[in-house]
């Protein structure tokens, strides 16, 4: 962090490495983790409380198969594919401005850096948030916005599904939770349930 001078330390996360052709899990890690030896010979109430507490950030939760956090910048691969499916040419130029405003919200690139007109390939390379905010908004408007057309394509949602997101992997571990790919109805319901807080 340029402001504090400290390295960023994540408090939680997961990594799953899969073979792309077979779906076989090569490796999986979840953070925070715990020592499985804590269970050998029984576990004390104090130690169990530590493993299940909010303060310790729930180390028993295997975020690799049970977490439902947004994907972050890696999702730009899906977004770029959705944009191409929606008719945006991969090699056309798209404005990578330092920020993008929509309604009363302003979204910025990392450290508010802009790169000017760039291709989708460069938007992936530079991880340009504003290119993808703009494309997502354009597709939403093209599909009818708040009142979707009957033939709305919903390219971002359908492309994410076509990539296999939102589905269980079928791994031989208990309690796998399939990911959440929010569709229009889910987003509307979520907004209705939380609008007073915003």
mmCIF file of C-alpha atoms in Angstrom:
data_model
loop_
_atom_site.group_PDB
_atom_site.id
_atom_site.type_symbol
_atom_site.label_atom_id
_atom_site.label_comp_id
_atom_site.label_asym_id
_atom_site.label_seq_id
_atom_site.Cartn_x
_atom_site.Cartn_y
_atom_site.Cartn_z
ATOM 1 C CA UNK A 1 0.000 0.000 0.000
ATOM 2 C CA UNK A 2 1.577 3.267 -1.115
ATOM 3 C CA UNK A 3 -0.233 5.255 1.568
ATOM 4 C CA UNK A 4 0.626 3.140 4.621
ATOM 5 C CA UNK A 5 3.831 1.608 3.272
ATOM 6 C CA UNK A 6 2.654 -1.828 4.457
ATOM 7 C CA UNK A 7 2.286 -4.962 2.392
ATOM 8 C CA UNK A 8 -1.302 -6.086 1.978
ATOM 9 C CA UNK A 9 -2.165 -9.014 4.213
ATOM 10 C CA UNK A 10 -5.302 -10.913 3.299
ATOM 11 C CA UNK A 11 -7.366 -12.128 6.245
ATOM 12 C CA UNK A 12 -8.934 -14.934 4.228
ATOM 13 C CA UNK A 13 -8.965 -16.541 0.816
ATOM 14 C CA UNK A 14 -8.757 -19.742 -1.168
ATOM 15 C CA UNK A 15 -6.885 -21.170 -4.108
ATOM 16 C CA UNK A 16 -8.042 -24.161 -6.134
ATOM 17 C CA UNK A 17 -5.847 -25.483 -8.940
ATOM 18 C CA UNK A 18 -7.737 -27.671 -11.417
ATOM 19 C CA UNK A 19 -6.795 -29.462 -14.609
ATOM 20 C CA UNK A 20 -8.759 -27.546 -17.227
ATOM 21 C CA UNK A 21 -9.538 -30.567 -19.411
ATOM 22 C CA UNK A 22 -10.647 -32.983 -16.707
ATOM 23 C CA UNK A 23 -11.646 -30.821 -13.748
ATOM 24 C CA UNK A 24 -9.361 -32.877 -11.493
ATOM 25 C CA UNK A 25 -8.298 -30.958 -8.387
ATOM 26 C CA UNK A 26 -4.514 -30.668 -8.316
ATOM 27 C CA UNK A 27 -4.261 -28.576 -5.160
ATOM 28 C CA UNK A 28 -6.477 -26.640 -2.771
ATOM 29 C CA UNK A 29 -5.728 -24.255 0.082
ATOM 30 C CA UNK A 30 -7.967 -22.222 2.378
ATOM 31 C CA UNK A 31 -6.946 -19.376 4.676
ATOM 32 C CA UNK A 32 -7.197 -19.034 7.616
ATOM 33 C CA UNK A 33 -6.249 -22.616 8.214
ATOM 34 C CA UNK A 34 -5.895 -24.747 11.341
ATOM 35 C CA UNK A 35 -3.836 -27.675 12.557
ATOM 36 C CA UNK A 36 -5.829 -30.910 12.107
ATOM 37 C CA UNK A 37 -3.809 -32.382 14.989
ATOM 38 C CA UNK A 38 -5.946 -30.211 17.286
ATOM 39 C CA UNK A 39 -8.643 -32.898 16.918
ATOM 40 C CA UNK A 40 -6.411 -35.838 17.896
ATOM 41 C CA UNK A 41 -7.447 -37.201 21.286
ATOM 42 C CA UNK A 42 -10.415 -34.830 21.497
ATOM 43 C CA UNK A 43 -10.668 -31.075 21.378
ATOM 44 C CA UNK A 44 -11.221 -28.696 24.264
ATOM 45 C CA UNK A 45 -14.214 -26.376 24.341
ATOM 46 C CA UNK A 46 -11.850 -23.410 24.298
ATOM 47 C CA UNK A 47 -10.019 -24.641 21.203
ATOM 48 C CA UNK A 48 -13.302 -25.484 19.425
ATOM 49 C CA UNK A 49 -14.681 -22.022 20.231
ATOM 50 C CA UNK A 50 -11.540 -20.522 18.708
ATOM 51 C CA UNK A 51 -12.002 -22.570 15.520
ATOM 52 C CA UNK A 52 -15.632 -21.482 15.141
ATOM 53 C CA UNK A 53 -15.425 -17.846 16.200
ATOM 54 C CA UNK A 54 -15.838 -14.722 14.122
ATOM 55 C CA UNK A 55 -12.676 -13.331 15.724
ATOM 56 C CA UNK A 56 -10.576 -16.146 14.220
ATOM 57 C CA UNK A 57 -12.423 -15.722 10.874
ATOM 58 C CA UNK A 58 -13.869 -19.247 10.833
ATOM 59 C CA UNK A 59 -10.879 -21.444 9.936
ATOM 60 C CA UNK A 60 -13.111 -24.552 9.734
ATOM 61 C CA UNK A 61 -14.804 -23.038 6.685
ATOM 62 C CA UNK A 62 -13.084 -24.505 3.630
ATOM 63 C CA UNK A 63 -13.313 -21.465 1.383
ATOM 64 C CA UNK A 64 -12.204 -23.564 -1.595
ATOM 65 C CA UNK A 65 -15.490 -25.501 -1.616
ATOM 66 C CA UNK A 66 -17.732 -23.499 0.733
ATOM 67 C CA UNK A 67 -16.865 -19.833 0.215
ATOM 68 C CA UNK A 68 -19.051 -17.563 -1.904
ATOM 69 C CA UNK A 69 -16.904 -14.463 -2.208
ATOM 70 C CA UNK A 70 -16.929 -12.467 -5.454
ATOM 71 C CA UNK A 71 -14.219 -13.630 -7.817
ATOM 72 C CA UNK A 72 -12.398 -10.305 -8.246
ATOM 73 C CA UNK A 73 -10.297 -9.420 -11.278
ATOM 74 C CA UNK A 74 -10.033 -13.006 -12.523
ATOM 75 C CA UNK A 75 -13.699 -12.608 -13.525
ATOM 76 C CA UNK A 76 -12.551 -10.181 -16.240
ATOM 77 C CA UNK A 77 -11.799 -13.246 -18.397
ATOM 78 C CA UNK A 78 -15.509 -14.114 -18.227
ATOM 79 C CA UNK A 79 -16.476 -10.470 -18.798
ATOM 80 C CA UNK A 80 -14.258 -10.167 -21.887
ATOM 81 C CA UNK A 81 -15.743 -13.380 -23.298
ATOM 82 C CA UNK A 82 -19.273 -12.139 -22.567
ATOM 83 C CA UNK A 83 -18.551 -8.834 -24.297
ATOM 84 C CA UNK A 84 -17.294 -10.633 -27.420
ATOM 85 C CA UNK A 85 -20.381 -12.887 -27.408
ATOM 86 C CA UNK A 86 -22.466 -9.720 -27.118
ATOM 87 C CA UNK A 87 -20.934 -8.293 -30.303
ATOM 88 C CA UNK A 88 -17.966 -6.275 -29.037
ATOM 89 C CA UNK A 89 -14.874 -6.930 -31.156
ATOM 90 C CA UNK A 90 -11.856 -8.172 -29.205
ATOM 91 C CA UNK A 91 -9.444 -5.909 -31.079
ATOM 92 C CA UNK A 92 -11.572 -2.744 -31.090
ATOM 93 C CA UNK A 93 -10.490 0.070 -28.794
ATOM 94 C CA UNK A 94 -12.266 0.671 -25.481
ATOM 95 C CA UNK A 95 -11.648 3.648 -23.226
ATOM 96 C CA UNK A 96 -9.714 2.746 -20.084
ATOM 97 C CA UNK A 97 -10.442 5.934 -18.153
ATOM 98 C CA UNK A 98 -9.235 6.303 -14.573
ATOM 99 C CA UNK A 99 -12.836 6.167 -13.307
ATOM 100 C CA UNK A 100 -16.361 5.427 -14.508
ATOM 101 C CA UNK A 101 -19.451 7.062 -13.007
ATOM 102 C CA UNK A 102 -22.896 5.542 -12.999
ATOM 103 C CA UNK A 103 -25.727 7.178 -11.096
ATOM 104 C CA UNK A 104 -24.265 8.499 -7.866
ATOM 105 C CA UNK A 105 -21.426 5.948 -7.810
ATOM 106 C CA UNK A 106 -17.918 6.381 -9.174
ATOM 107 C CA UNK A 107 -15.824 3.287 -9.812
ATOM 108 C CA UNK A 108 -12.067 3.561 -10.211
ATOM 109 C CA UNK A 109 -9.190 1.528 -11.531
ATOM 110 C CA UNK A 110 -6.495 0.355 -9.151
ATOM 111 C CA UNK A 111 -4.761 3.516 -7.958
ATOM 112 C CA UNK A 112 -7.108 5.423 -10.319
ATOM 113 C CA UNK A 113 -4.804 4.839 -13.270
ATOM 114 C CA UNK A 114 -6.120 5.151 -16.831
ATOM 115 C CA UNK A 115 -4.562 3.760 -20.009
ATOM 116 C CA UNK A 116 -6.574 5.529 -22.713
ATOM 117 C CA UNK A 117 -8.079 3.556 -25.624
ATOM 118 C CA UNK A 118 -7.051 -0.123 -25.411
ATOM 119 C CA UNK A 119 -8.153 -3.501 -26.811
ATOM 120 C CA UNK A 120 -9.944 -6.093 -24.696
ATOM 121 C CA UNK A 121 -6.667 -8.023 -24.572
ATOM 122 C CA UNK A 122 -4.946 -4.992 -23.070
ATOM 123 C CA UNK A 123 -7.906 -4.431 -20.744
ATOM 124 C CA UNK A 124 -7.180 -7.909 -19.383
ATOM 125 C CA UNK A 125 -3.430 -7.265 -19.280
ATOM 126 C CA UNK A 126 -3.820 -3.994 -17.357
ATOM 127 C CA UNK A 127 -6.858 -5.260 -15.422
ATOM 128 C CA UNK A 128 -8.763 -2.132 -16.426
ATOM 129 C CA UNK A 129 -11.885 -2.042 -14.253
ATOM 130 C CA UNK A 130 -13.489 0.848 -16.121
ATOM 131 C CA UNK A 131 -13.529 -0.951 -19.482
ATOM 132 C CA UNK A 132 -15.506 -3.783 -17.901
ATOM 133 C CA UNK A 133 -17.822 -1.512 -15.888
ATOM 134 C CA UNK A 134 -18.654 0.305 -19.119
ATOM 135 C CA UNK A 135 -19.178 -2.906 -21.129
ATOM 136 C CA UNK A 136 -21.329 -4.415 -18.387
ATOM 137 C CA UNK A 137 -23.478 -1.298 -18.243
ATOM 138 C CA UNK A 138 -23.818 -1.161 -22.048
ATOM 139 C CA UNK A 139 -24.949 -4.799 -22.157
ATOM 140 C CA UNK A 140 -27.413 -4.205 -19.310
ATOM 141 C CA UNK A 141 -28.913 -1.225 -21.174
ATOM 142 C CA UNK A 142 -28.985 -3.202 -24.448
ATOM 143 C CA UNK A 143 -30.951 -5.926 -22.640
ATOM 144 C CA UNK A 144 -33.539 -3.392 -21.456
ATOM 145 C CA UNK A 145 -32.012 -2.111 -18.228
ATOM 146 C CA UNK A 146 -34.356 -2.129 -15.247
ATOM 147 C CA UNK A 147 -37.158 -3.499 -17.476
ATOM 148 C CA UNK A 148 -35.455 -6.362 -19.342
ATOM 149 C CA UNK A 149 -36.583 -7.311 -22.827
ATOM 150 C CA UNK A 150 -38.215 -10.696 -23.284
ATOM 151 C CA UNK A 151 -35.287 -11.765 -25.463
ATOM 152 C CA UNK A 152 -32.596 -10.317 -23.143
ATOM 153 C CA UNK A 153 -29.312 -12.142 -23.740
ATOM 154 C CA UNK A 154 -27.791 -11.542 -20.285
ATOM 155 C CA UNK A 155 -24.371 -12.351 -21.758
ATOM 156 C CA UNK A 156 -22.426 -11.840 -18.537
ATOM 157 C CA UNK A 157 -24.656 -14.231 -16.598
ATOM 158 C CA UNK A 158 -24.906 -16.875 -19.329
ATOM 159 C CA UNK A 159 -21.180 -16.743 -20.093
ATOM 160 C CA UNK A 160 -20.335 -17.235 -16.411
ATOM 161 C CA UNK A 161 -22.643 -20.268 -16.387
ATOM 162 C CA UNK A 162 -21.076 -21.558 -19.602
ATOM 163 C CA UNK A 163 -17.658 -21.314 -17.926
ATOM 164 C CA UNK A 164 -19.024 -23.670 -15.261
ATOM 165 C CA UNK A 165 -19.319 -21.065 -12.525
ATOM 166 C CA UNK A 166 -22.218 -21.506 -10.143
ATOM 167 C CA UNK A 167 -21.992 -25.303 -10.335
ATOM 168 C CA UNK A 168 -20.533 -27.843 -7.948
ATOM 169 C CA UNK A 169 -17.203 -29.346 -8.982
ATOM 170 C CA UNK A 170 -18.236 -32.804 -7.821
ATOM 171 C CA UNK A 171 -15.155 -33.073 -5.606
ATOM 172 C CA UNK A 172 -15.205 -35.962 -3.162
ATOM 173 C CA UNK A 173 -15.398 -33.725 -0.092
ATOM 174 C CA UNK A 174 -18.449 -33.155 2.100
ATOM 175 C CA UNK A 175 -20.484 -29.955 2.176
ATOM 176 C CA UNK A 176 -19.453 -28.426 -1.141
ATOM 177 C CA UNK A 177 -21.487 -25.303 -1.884
ATOM 178 C CA UNK A 178 -22.022 -24.293 -5.485
ATOM 179 C CA UNK A 179 -21.013 -20.756 -6.329
ATOM 180 C CA UNK A 180 -23.467 -17.921 -6.700
ATOM 181 C CA UNK A 181 -23.834 -16.309 -10.120
ATOM 182 C CA UNK A 182 -26.486 -13.674 -9.485
ATOM 183 C CA UNK A 183 -29.099 -13.243 -12.198
ATOM 184 C CA UNK A 184 -31.416 -10.252 -12.553
ATOM 185 C CA UNK A 185 -34.011 -11.667 -10.158
ATOM 186 C CA UNK A 186 -31.436 -12.427 -7.452
ATOM 187 C CA UNK A 187 -30.040 -8.891 -7.727
ATOM 188 C CA UNK A 188 -33.524 -7.356 -7.555
ATOM 189 C CA UNK A 189 -34.445 -9.463 -4.525
ATOM 190 C CA UNK A 190 -31.148 -8.590 -2.816
ATOM 191 C CA UNK A 191 -31.682 -4.892 -3.463
ATOM 192 C CA UNK A 192 -35.262 -5.050 -2.150
ATOM 193 C CA UNK A 193 -34.066 -6.775 1.021
ATOM 194 C CA UNK A 194 -31.230 -4.297 1.644
ATOM 195 C CA UNK A 195 -32.292 -0.976 0.096
ATOM 196 C CA UNK A 196 -32.977 0.671 3.459
ATOM 197 C CA UNK A 197 -29.363 0.079 4.493
ATOM 198 C CA UNK A 198 -28.125 1.863 1.363
#
